[in-house]
PDB file of C-alpha atoms in Angstrom:
ATOM      1  CA  UNK A   1      95.857 113.006  96.827  1.00 79.00           C
ATOM      2  CA  UNK A   2      97.589 109.793  97.800  1.00 90.00           C
ATOM      3  CA  UNK A   3      95.505 107.291  99.697  1.00 95.00           C
ATOM      4  CA  UNK A   4      94.047 103.846  99.405  1.00 97.00           C
ATOM      5  CA  UNK A   5      90.298 103.797  99.190  1.00 97.00           C
ATOM      6  CA  UNK A   6      88.283 100.909 100.283  1.00 98.00           C
ATOM      7  CA  UNK A   7      84.691 100.296  98.429  1.00 97.00           C
ATOM      8  CA  UNK A   8      82.478  96.891  99.622  1.00 98.00           C
ATOM      9  CA  UNK A   9      79.857  96.009  97.647  1.00 97.00           C
ATOM     10  CA  UNK A  10      78.166  92.903  98.887  1.00 97.00           C
ATOM     11  CA  UNK A  11      80.540  90.513  99.852  1.00 98.00           C
ATOM     12  CA  UNK A  12      83.459  91.649  97.673  1.00 98.00           C
ATOM     13  CA  UNK A  13      85.680  94.574  99.137  1.00 98.00           C
ATOM     14  CA  UNK A  14      88.003  96.523  96.227  1.00 98.00           C
ATOM     15  CA  UNK A  15      91.127  98.318  97.589  1.00 98.00           C
ATOM     16  CA  UNK A  16      91.720 100.631  95.238  1.00 98.00           C
ATOM     17  CA  UNK A  17      95.813 102.282  95.017  1.00 97.00           C
ATOM     18  CA  UNK A  18      95.701 105.892  93.800  1.00 96.00           C
ATOM     19  CA  UNK A  19      98.404 108.041  93.485  1.00 95.00           C
ATOM     20  CA  UNK A  20      97.935 109.214  89.887  1.00 92.00           C
ATOM     21  CA  UNK A  21     100.370 111.790  89.593  1.00 93.00           C
ATOM     22  CA  UNK A  22     103.059 109.173  90.480  1.00 94.00           C
ATOM     23  CA  UNK A  23     101.662 106.289  88.907  1.00 95.00           C
ATOM     24  CA  UNK A  24     100.331 105.157  92.265  1.00 96.00           C
ATOM     25  CA  UNK A  25     103.712 105.195  93.854  1.00 94.00           C
ATOM     26  CA  UNK A  26     103.248 104.546  97.886  1.00 94.00           C
ATOM     27  CA  UNK A  27     103.632 106.764 100.282  1.00 92.00           C
ATOM     28  CA  UNK A  28     103.739 106.641 104.078  1.00 90.00           C
ATOM     29  CA  UNK A  29     100.070 107.142 104.620  1.00 92.00           C
ATOM     30  CA  UNK A  30      98.676 104.891 102.059  1.00 94.00           C
ATOM     31  CA  UNK A  31     100.610 101.994 103.560  1.00 94.00           C
ATOM     32  CA  UNK A  32      99.074 103.205 107.117  1.00 93.00           C
ATOM     33  CA  UNK A  33      95.936 102.963 105.385  1.00 96.00           C
ATOM     34  CA  UNK A  34      96.441 100.045 103.812  1.00 97.00           C
ATOM     35  CA  UNK A  35      96.981  98.328 107.077  1.00 96.00           C
ATOM     36  CA  UNK A  36      94.099  99.711 108.819  1.00 97.00           C
ATOM     37  CA  UNK A  37      91.808  98.451 105.902  1.00 98.00           C
ATOM     38  CA  UNK A  38      93.532  95.072 106.301  1.00 97.00           C
ATOM     39  CA  UNK A  39      92.276  95.316 110.143  1.00 97.00           C
ATOM     40  CA  UNK A  40      88.955  96.439 109.556  1.00 97.00           C
ATOM     41  CA  UNK A  41      88.421  93.542 106.782  1.00 98.00           C
ATOM     42  CA  UNK A  42      89.503  90.622 108.867  1.00 96.00           C
ATOM     43  CA  UNK A  43      86.882  91.166 111.444  1.00 96.00           C
ATOM     44  CA  UNK A  44      84.210  92.231 108.819  1.00 97.00           C
ATOM     45  CA  UNK A  45      82.057  88.993 108.687  1.00 95.00           C
ATOM     46  CA  UNK A  46      80.132  90.176 105.488  1.00 97.00           C
ATOM     47  CA  UNK A  47      83.389  90.273 103.111  1.00 98.00           C
ATOM     48  CA  UNK A  48      84.075  87.269 101.344  1.00 98.00           C
ATOM     49  CA  UNK A  49      87.007  88.417  99.069  1.00 98.00           C
ATOM     50  CA  UNK A  50      89.534  91.423  98.635  1.00 98.00           C
ATOM     51  CA  UNK A  51      90.475  92.726  95.489  1.00 98.00           C
ATOM     52  CA  UNK A  52      93.435  95.288  95.114  1.00 98.00           C
ATOM     53  CA  UNK A  53      93.664  97.253  91.709  1.00 98.00           C
ATOM     54  CA  UNK A  54      95.237 100.718  90.806  1.00 96.00           C
ATOM     55  CA  UNK A  55      93.806 104.057  90.102  1.00 93.00           C
ATOM     56  CA  UNK A  56      95.548 104.755  86.541  1.00 92.00           C
ATOM     57  CA  UNK A  57      95.241 103.406  83.406  1.00 90.00           C
ATOM     58  CA  UNK A  58      98.540 102.570  83.270  1.00 93.00           C
ATOM     59  CA  UNK A  59      99.822 101.588  86.400  1.00 96.00           C
ATOM     60  CA  UNK A  60      98.911  99.311  89.510  1.00 97.00           C
ATOM     61  CA  UNK A  61     101.714 100.738  91.421  1.00 96.00           C
ATOM     62  CA  UNK A  62     105.115 101.536  90.350  1.00 95.00           C
ATOM     63  CA  UNK A  63     106.628 100.848  93.656  1.00 91.00           C
ATOM     64  CA  UNK A  64     107.498 103.336  96.722  1.00 88.00           C
ATOM     65  CA  UNK A  65     107.146 107.159  96.440  1.00 88.00           C
ATOM     66  CA  UNK A  66     111.043 108.213  96.306  1.00 83.00           C
ATOM     67  CA  UNK A  67     110.207 111.406  98.205  1.00 85.00           C
ATOM     68  CA  UNK A  68     109.318 109.596 101.019  1.00 82.00           C
ATOM     69  CA  UNK A  69     112.062 107.548 101.739  1.00 81.00           C
ATOM     70  CA  UNK A  70     115.187 109.176  99.624  1.00 79.00           C
ATOM     71  CA  UNK A  71     116.249 111.610 102.328  1.00 79.00           C
ATOM     72  CA  UNK A  72     115.786 109.162 105.630  1.00 77.00           C
ATOM     73  CA  UNK A  73     119.163 108.320 107.724  1.00 80.00           C
ATOM     74  CA  UNK A  74     120.011 104.639 107.063  1.00 81.00           C
ATOM     75  CA  UNK A  75     119.182 103.556 110.491  1.00 80.00           C
ATOM     76  CA  UNK A  76     115.343 104.964 110.286  1.00 80.00           C
ATOM     77  CA  UNK A  77     115.290 103.868 106.404  1.00 78.00           C
ATOM     78  CA  UNK A  78     116.063 100.220 107.568  1.00 76.00           C
ATOM     79  CA  UNK A  79     113.938 100.242 110.756  1.00 76.00           C
ATOM     80  CA  UNK A  80     111.056 102.275 109.710  1.00 77.00           C
ATOM     81  CA  UNK A  81     110.662 102.115 105.989  1.00 78.00           C
ATOM     82  CA  UNK A  82     111.644  98.763 105.222  1.00 81.00           C
ATOM     83  CA  UNK A  83     110.474  97.062 107.949  1.00 84.00           C
ATOM     84  CA  UNK A  84     107.249  98.621 108.488  1.00 85.00           C
ATOM     85  CA  UNK A  85     106.513  98.434 104.915  1.00 87.00           C
ATOM     86  CA  UNK A  86     107.356  94.602 105.276  1.00 86.00           C
ATOM     87  CA  UNK A  87     105.213  94.198 108.203  1.00 90.00           C
ATOM     88  CA  UNK A  88     102.228  95.731 106.546  1.00 92.00           C
ATOM     89  CA  UNK A  89     102.627  93.842 103.436  1.00 93.00           C
ATOM     90  CA  UNK A  90     102.979  90.857 106.152  1.00 91.00           C
ATOM     91  CA  UNK A  91      99.549  91.628 107.052  1.00 94.00           C
ATOM     92  CA  UNK A  92      97.934  91.737 103.780  1.00 96.00           C
ATOM     93  CA  UNK A  93      99.614  88.351 103.023  1.00 94.00           C
ATOM     94  CA  UNK A  94      97.995  86.824 105.995  1.00 93.00           C
ATOM     95  CA  UNK A  95      94.292  88.320 105.667  1.00 96.00           C
ATOM     96  CA  UNK A  96      92.082  85.666 106.267  1.00 94.00           C
ATOM     97  CA  UNK A  97      89.977  86.378 103.209  1.00 96.00           C
ATOM     98  CA  UNK A  98      90.845  85.184  99.544  1.00 98.00           C
ATOM     99  CA  UNK A  99      92.689  88.337  97.552  1.00 98.00           C
ATOM    100  CA  UNK A 100      93.422  88.899  94.143  1.00 98.00           C
ATOM    101  CA  UNK A 101      95.700  91.739  92.546  1.00 98.00           C
ATOM    102  CA  UNK A 102      94.131  92.825  89.236  1.00 98.00           C
ATOM    103  CA  UNK A 103      97.001  94.059  87.627  1.00 98.00           C
ATOM    104  CA  UNK A 104      95.647  96.869  85.372  1.00 96.00           C
ATOM    105  CA  UNK A 105      98.839  98.267  84.288  1.00 97.00           C
ATOM    106  CA  UNK A 106     102.818  97.827  85.563  1.00 97.00           C
ATOM    107  CA  UNK A 107     103.529  96.553  88.671  1.00 98.00           C
ATOM    108  CA  UNK A 108     107.110  97.892  89.467  1.00 97.00           C
ATOM    109  CA  UNK A 109     109.013  97.634  92.860  1.00 94.00           C
ATOM    110  CA  UNK A 110     106.874  98.090  95.909  1.00 94.00           C
ATOM    111  CA  UNK A 111     103.774  97.851  93.556  1.00 96.00           C
ATOM    112  CA  UNK A 112     105.192  94.194  92.514  1.00 97.00           C
ATOM    113  CA  UNK A 113     105.630  93.041  96.205  1.00 96.00           C
ATOM    114  CA  UNK A 114     102.454  94.379  96.738  1.00 97.00           C
ATOM    115  CA  UNK A 115     100.453  92.114  93.931  1.00 97.00           C
ATOM    116  CA  UNK A 116     102.710  88.719  95.130  1.00 96.00           C
ATOM    117  CA  UNK A 117     101.390  89.870  98.905  1.00 96.00           C
ATOM    118  CA  UNK A 118      98.194  88.849  97.534  1.00 97.00           C
ATOM    119  CA  UNK A 119      96.906  84.950  96.974  1.00 97.00           C
ATOM    120  CA  UNK A 120      96.431  85.374  93.083  1.00 98.00           C
ATOM    121  CA  UNK A 121      97.290  87.878  90.380  1.00 98.00           C
ATOM    122  CA  UNK A 122      94.993  88.871  87.071  1.00 98.00           C
ATOM    123  CA  UNK A 123      96.865  90.827  84.339  1.00 98.00           C
ATOM    124  CA  UNK A 124      96.515  93.125  81.863  1.00 98.00           C
ATOM    125  CA  UNK A 125      98.167  92.147  78.601  1.00 98.00           C
ATOM    126  CA  UNK A 126     100.204  95.310  78.199  1.00 97.00           C
ATOM    127  CA  UNK A 127     101.234  95.628  81.928  1.00 98.00           C
ATOM    128  CA  UNK A 128     104.914  94.683  82.847  1.00 98.00           C
ATOM    129  CA  UNK A 129     106.082  93.604  86.091  1.00 98.00           C
ATOM    130  CA  UNK A 130     109.846  94.539  87.205  1.00 97.00           C
ATOM    131  CA  UNK A 131     111.979  94.902  90.359  1.00 96.00           C
ATOM    132  CA  UNK A 132     113.986  97.781  89.199  1.00 93.00           C
ATOM    133  CA  UNK A 133     115.194  99.546  92.590  1.00 91.00           C
ATOM    134  CA  UNK A 134     119.036  98.444  91.594  1.00 92.00           C
ATOM    135  CA  UNK A 135     118.158 101.492  89.189  1.00 90.00           C
ATOM    136  CA  UNK A 136     118.354 104.283  91.990  1.00 86.00           C
ATOM    137  CA  UNK A 137     120.952 102.279  94.200  1.00 86.00           C
ATOM    138  CA  UNK A 138     118.780 100.389  96.695  1.00 86.00           C
ATOM    139  CA  UNK A 139     117.152  97.021  96.632  1.00 86.00           C
ATOM    140  CA  UNK A 140     113.804  95.675  97.107  1.00 89.00           C
ATOM    141  CA  UNK A 141     112.529  95.744 100.681  1.00 85.00           C
ATOM    142  CA  UNK A 142     109.435  94.998 101.187  1.00 88.00           C
ATOM    143  CA  UNK A 143     109.315  90.696 100.343  1.00 86.00           C
ATOM    144  CA  UNK A 144     110.877  91.335  96.894  1.00 86.00           C
ATOM    145  CA  UNK A 145     113.568  88.442  96.995  1.00 87.00           C
ATOM    146  CA  UNK A 146     111.712  86.474  99.704  1.00 88.00           C
ATOM    147  CA  UNK A 147     108.126  85.656  99.193  1.00 90.00           C
ATOM    148  CA  UNK A 148     108.482  86.173  95.307  1.00 93.00           C
ATOM    149  CA  UNK A 149     110.945  83.031  95.661  1.00 91.00           C
ATOM    150  CA  UNK A 150     107.631  81.174  96.330  1.00 91.00           C
ATOM    151  CA  UNK A 151     106.375  81.598  93.403  1.00 94.00           C
ATOM    152  CA  UNK A 152     109.073  81.873  90.565  1.00 96.00           C
ATOM    153  CA  UNK A 153     112.292  80.810  89.736  1.00 96.00           C
ATOM    154  CA  UNK A 154     115.427  82.432  91.448  1.00 95.00           C
ATOM    155  CA  UNK A 155     116.556  83.207  88.202  1.00 97.00           C
ATOM    156  CA  UNK A 156     113.667  84.744  87.044  1.00 97.00           C
ATOM    157  CA  UNK A 157     113.936  87.057  90.123  1.00 96.00           C
ATOM    158  CA  UNK A 158     117.576  87.550  89.128  1.00 96.00           C
ATOM    159  CA  UNK A 159     116.808  88.771  85.755  1.00 97.00           C
ATOM    160  CA  UNK A 160     114.549  91.769  87.300  1.00 96.00           C
ATOM    161  CA  UNK A 161     116.589  92.489  90.390  1.00 95.00           C
ATOM    162  CA  UNK A 162     120.202  92.249  89.036  1.00 96.00           C
ATOM    163  CA  UNK A 163     120.082  92.947  85.307  1.00 97.00           C
ATOM    164  CA  UNK A 164     117.084  94.990  85.338  1.00 95.00           C
ATOM    165  CA  UNK A 165     114.834  92.876  82.891  1.00 97.00           C
ATOM    166  CA  UNK A 166     111.102  93.536  82.913  1.00 97.00           C
ATOM    167  CA  UNK A 167     108.377  90.667  82.407  1.00 98.00           C
ATOM    168  CA  UNK A 168     105.743  90.748  80.429  1.00 98.00           C
ATOM    169  CA  UNK A 169     102.389  89.667  81.383  1.00 98.00           C
ATOM    170  CA  UNK A 170     102.440  86.667  79.158  1.00 98.00           C
ATOM    171  CA  UNK A 171     105.630  85.342  80.690  1.00 98.00           C
ATOM    172  CA  UNK A 172     104.306  86.302  84.305  1.00 98.00           C
ATOM    173  CA  UNK A 173     101.508  83.899  83.164  1.00 98.00           C
ATOM    174  CA  UNK A 174     103.923  81.202  81.684  1.00 98.00           C
ATOM    175  CA  UNK A 175     105.756  81.225  85.253  1.00 97.00           C
ATOM    176  CA  UNK A 176     102.685  80.978  87.190  1.00 97.00           C
ATOM    177  CA  UNK A 177     102.676  84.290  88.461  1.00 97.00           C
ATOM    178  CA  UNK A 178      99.723  85.185  87.116  1.00 98.00           C
ATOM    179  CA  UNK A 179      96.293  83.448  86.862  1.00 98.00           C
ATOM    180  CA  UNK A 180      94.956  84.980  83.591  1.00 97.00           C
ATOM    181  CA  UNK A 181      96.077  87.781  81.090  1.00 98.00           C
ATOM    182  CA  UNK A 182      92.715  89.685  79.955  1.00 98.00           C
ATOM    183  CA  UNK A 183      92.008  92.821  78.215  1.00 97.00           C
ATOM    184  CA  UNK A 184      89.838  93.759  81.359  1.00 97.00           C
ATOM    185  CA  UNK A 185      91.105  92.435  84.441  1.00 98.00           C
ATOM    186  CA  UNK A 186      88.897  94.074  86.778  1.00 98.00           C
ATOM    187  CA  UNK A 187      85.743  92.169  85.163  1.00 98.00           C
ATOM    188  CA  UNK A 188      87.373  88.778  85.029  1.00 98.00           C
ATOM    189  CA  UNK A 189      88.890  89.275  88.723  1.00 98.00           C
ATOM    190  CA  UNK A 190      85.170  90.439  89.856  1.00 98.00           C
ATOM    191  CA  UNK A 191      83.978  87.242  88.649  1.00 98.00           C
ATOM    192  CA  UNK A 192      86.476  85.005  90.313  1.00 98.00           C
ATOM    193  CA  UNK A 193      85.431  87.027  93.598  1.00 98.00           C
ATOM    194  CA  UNK A 194      81.866  86.362  92.964  1.00 98.00           C
ATOM    195  CA  UNK A 195      82.074  82.751  92.369  1.00 97.00           C
ATOM    196  CA  UNK A 196      84.371  82.465  95.752  1.00 97.00           C
ATOM    197  CA  UNK A 197      82.186  84.714  97.635  1.00 97.00           C
ATOM    198  CA  UNK A 198      80.095  81.161  97.697  1.00 97.00           C
ATOM    199  CA  UNK A 199      82.383  79.348  98.905  1.00 97.00           C
ATOM    200  CA  UNK A 200      82.359  78.202 102.777  1.00 96.00           C
ATOM    201  CA  UNK A 201      84.499  81.258 103.853  1.00 95.00           C
ATOM    202  CA  UNK A 202      85.466  79.072 107.047  1.00 91.00           C
ATOM    203  CA  UNK A 203      86.927  76.143 104.613  1.00 94.00           C
ATOM    204  CA  UNK A 204      88.902  78.765 102.296  1.00 95.00           C
ATOM    205  CA  UNK A 205      90.302  80.862 105.459  1.00 93.00           C
ATOM    206  CA  UNK A 206      91.724  77.427 106.971  1.00 90.00           C
ATOM    207  CA  UNK A 207      92.757  76.230 103.244  1.00 92.00           C
ATOM    208  CA  UNK A 208      94.657  79.511 103.353  1.00 93.00           C
ATOM    209  CA  UNK A 209      96.048  79.000 106.286  1.00 88.00           C
ATOM    210  CA  UNK A 210      97.224  75.337 105.286  1.00 88.00           C
ATOM    211  CA  UNK A 211      98.906  76.463 101.950  1.00 90.00           C
ATOM    212  CA  UNK A 212     100.609  79.493 103.659  1.00 88.00           C
ATOM    213  CA  UNK A 213     101.737  77.161 107.086  1.00 84.00           C
ATOM    214  CA  UNK A 214     103.213  74.686 103.973  1.00 84.00           C
ATOM    215  CA  UNK A 215     104.376  77.048 102.044  1.00 84.00           C
ATOM    216  CA  UNK A 216     106.656  78.556 105.316  1.00 79.00           C
ATOM    217  CA  UNK A 217     104.440  81.861 105.281  1.00 77.00           C
ATOM    218  CA  UNK A 218     104.379  82.500 109.119  1.00 71.00           C
ATOM    219  CA  UNK A 219     103.998  78.572 109.371  1.00 69.00           C
ATOM    220  CA  UNK A 220     104.425  78.910 113.317  1.00 68.00           C
ATOM    221  CA  UNK A 221     102.063  80.897 113.920  1.00 68.00           C
ATOM    222  CA  UNK A 222      99.480  79.179 111.530  1.00 66.00           C
ATOM    223  CA  UNK A 223     100.047  76.137 113.149  1.00 72.00           C
ATOM    224  CA  UNK A 224      99.278  77.835 116.609  1.00 68.00           C
ATOM    225  CA  UNK A 225      95.902  79.143 114.959  1.00 70.00           C
ATOM    226  CA  UNK A 226      95.101  75.738 113.484  1.00 70.00           C
ATOM    227  CA  UNK A 227      95.685  74.413 116.711  1.00 77.00           C
ATOM    228  CA  UNK A 228      93.741  76.912 118.904  1.00 75.00           C
ATOM    229  CA  UNK A 229      90.649  76.804 116.607  1.00 75.00           C
ATOM    230  CA  UNK A 230      90.361  73.270 117.130  1.00 78.00           C
ATOM    231  CA  UNK A 231      90.586  72.671 120.467  1.00 77.00           C
ATOM    232  CA  UNK A 232      88.421  76.068 120.908  1.00 78.00           C
ATOM    233  CA  UNK A 233      85.420  73.925 119.857  1.00 81.00           C
ATOM    234  CA  UNK A 234      86.432  71.188 122.189  1.00 85.00           C
ATOM    235  CA  UNK A 235      84.355  70.248 125.278  1.00 85.00           C
ATOM    236  CA  UNK A 236      87.466  70.294 127.504  1.00 81.00           C
ATOM    237  CA  UNK A 237      87.989  73.830 126.322  1.00 82.00           C
ATOM    238  CA  UNK A 238      84.264  74.839 127.957  1.00 85.00           C
ATOM    239  CA  UNK A 239      85.403  72.475 131.047  1.00 78.00           C
ATOM    240  CA  UNK A 240      88.248  74.421 131.742  1.00 80.00           C
ATOM    241  CA  UNK A 241      86.893  78.079 131.464  1.00 82.00           C
ATOM    242  CA  UNK A 242      84.003  76.845 133.380  1.00 85.00           C
ATOM    243  CA  UNK A 243      86.210  75.396 136.142  1.00 84.00           C
ATOM    244  CA  UNK A 244      88.462  78.379 136.204  1.00 79.00           C
ATOM    245  CA  UNK A 245      85.531  80.944 136.405  1.00 85.00           C
ATOM    246  CA  UNK A 246      83.973  78.494 139.355  1.00 87.00           C
ATOM    247  CA  UNK A 247      87.282  78.334 141.206  1.00 89.00           C
ATOM    248  CA  UNK A 248      87.031  74.676 140.985  1.00 86.00           C
ATOM    249  CA  UNK A 249      89.080  71.374 139.452  1.00 89.00           C
ATOM    250  CA  UNK A 250      87.915  70.944 135.862  1.00 86.00           C
ATOM    251  CA  UNK A 251      86.793  67.326 135.206  1.00 86.00           C
ATOM    252  CA  UNK A 252      87.781  67.026 131.570  1.00 82.00           C
ATOM    253  CA  UNK A 253      86.176  64.475 129.139  1.00 87.00           C
ATOM    254  CA  UNK A 254      88.571  64.274 126.456  1.00 83.00           C
ATOM    255  CA  UNK A 255      85.778  65.420 124.125  1.00 80.00           C
TER     256      UNK A 255
END
């Protein structure tokens, strides 16, 4: 059965991508589960850090399940499969908690796009990354040509998407896409997560928003969110709401 399981232990949540007979390829149900988990995690104040890993010794995730989209009409393929997947990965990227992709195995196509939607990545030495969509006559659809450009050089993306090359863990590390290459990426990711869980959750959330705004990740919404959070702490906001409720003119102090 294909699924994305959520396990929470203390302040650390782990999302496990599980479709082992297909190397953890993503199905529509799995995408819907990912979106639901992100919604739940965003409002869970006890969770400080989120990890994503794959339930297969050789694969983090090898992309989208071809059987799920191969027979879709072109309009539905574009409007539903591509846009829904993009929307859900954007949801993960904008999660208020720090996120770590644990690349225990290969991350191809949508699997690489899933990993790049996380804040950092830790990778096993034998794992590889690729954008192999052209091998089946399609193109990256869940941010492989967009978000990935903010993380690695354009020429490297072209190597994968246009020439079918795979990148080793060491090269991914040299490019800065991967934070560490280690034999036990989950153990290292848990250590990183445990340290992050000790930090101020509001400070890390706002820092993440500031970094994303600077990088162009949903910058318009983030700027307004930061402004909204700031004004919400003011006396003027409290006075304005009170005046509205009491049907009187507000007396703003500017504090």
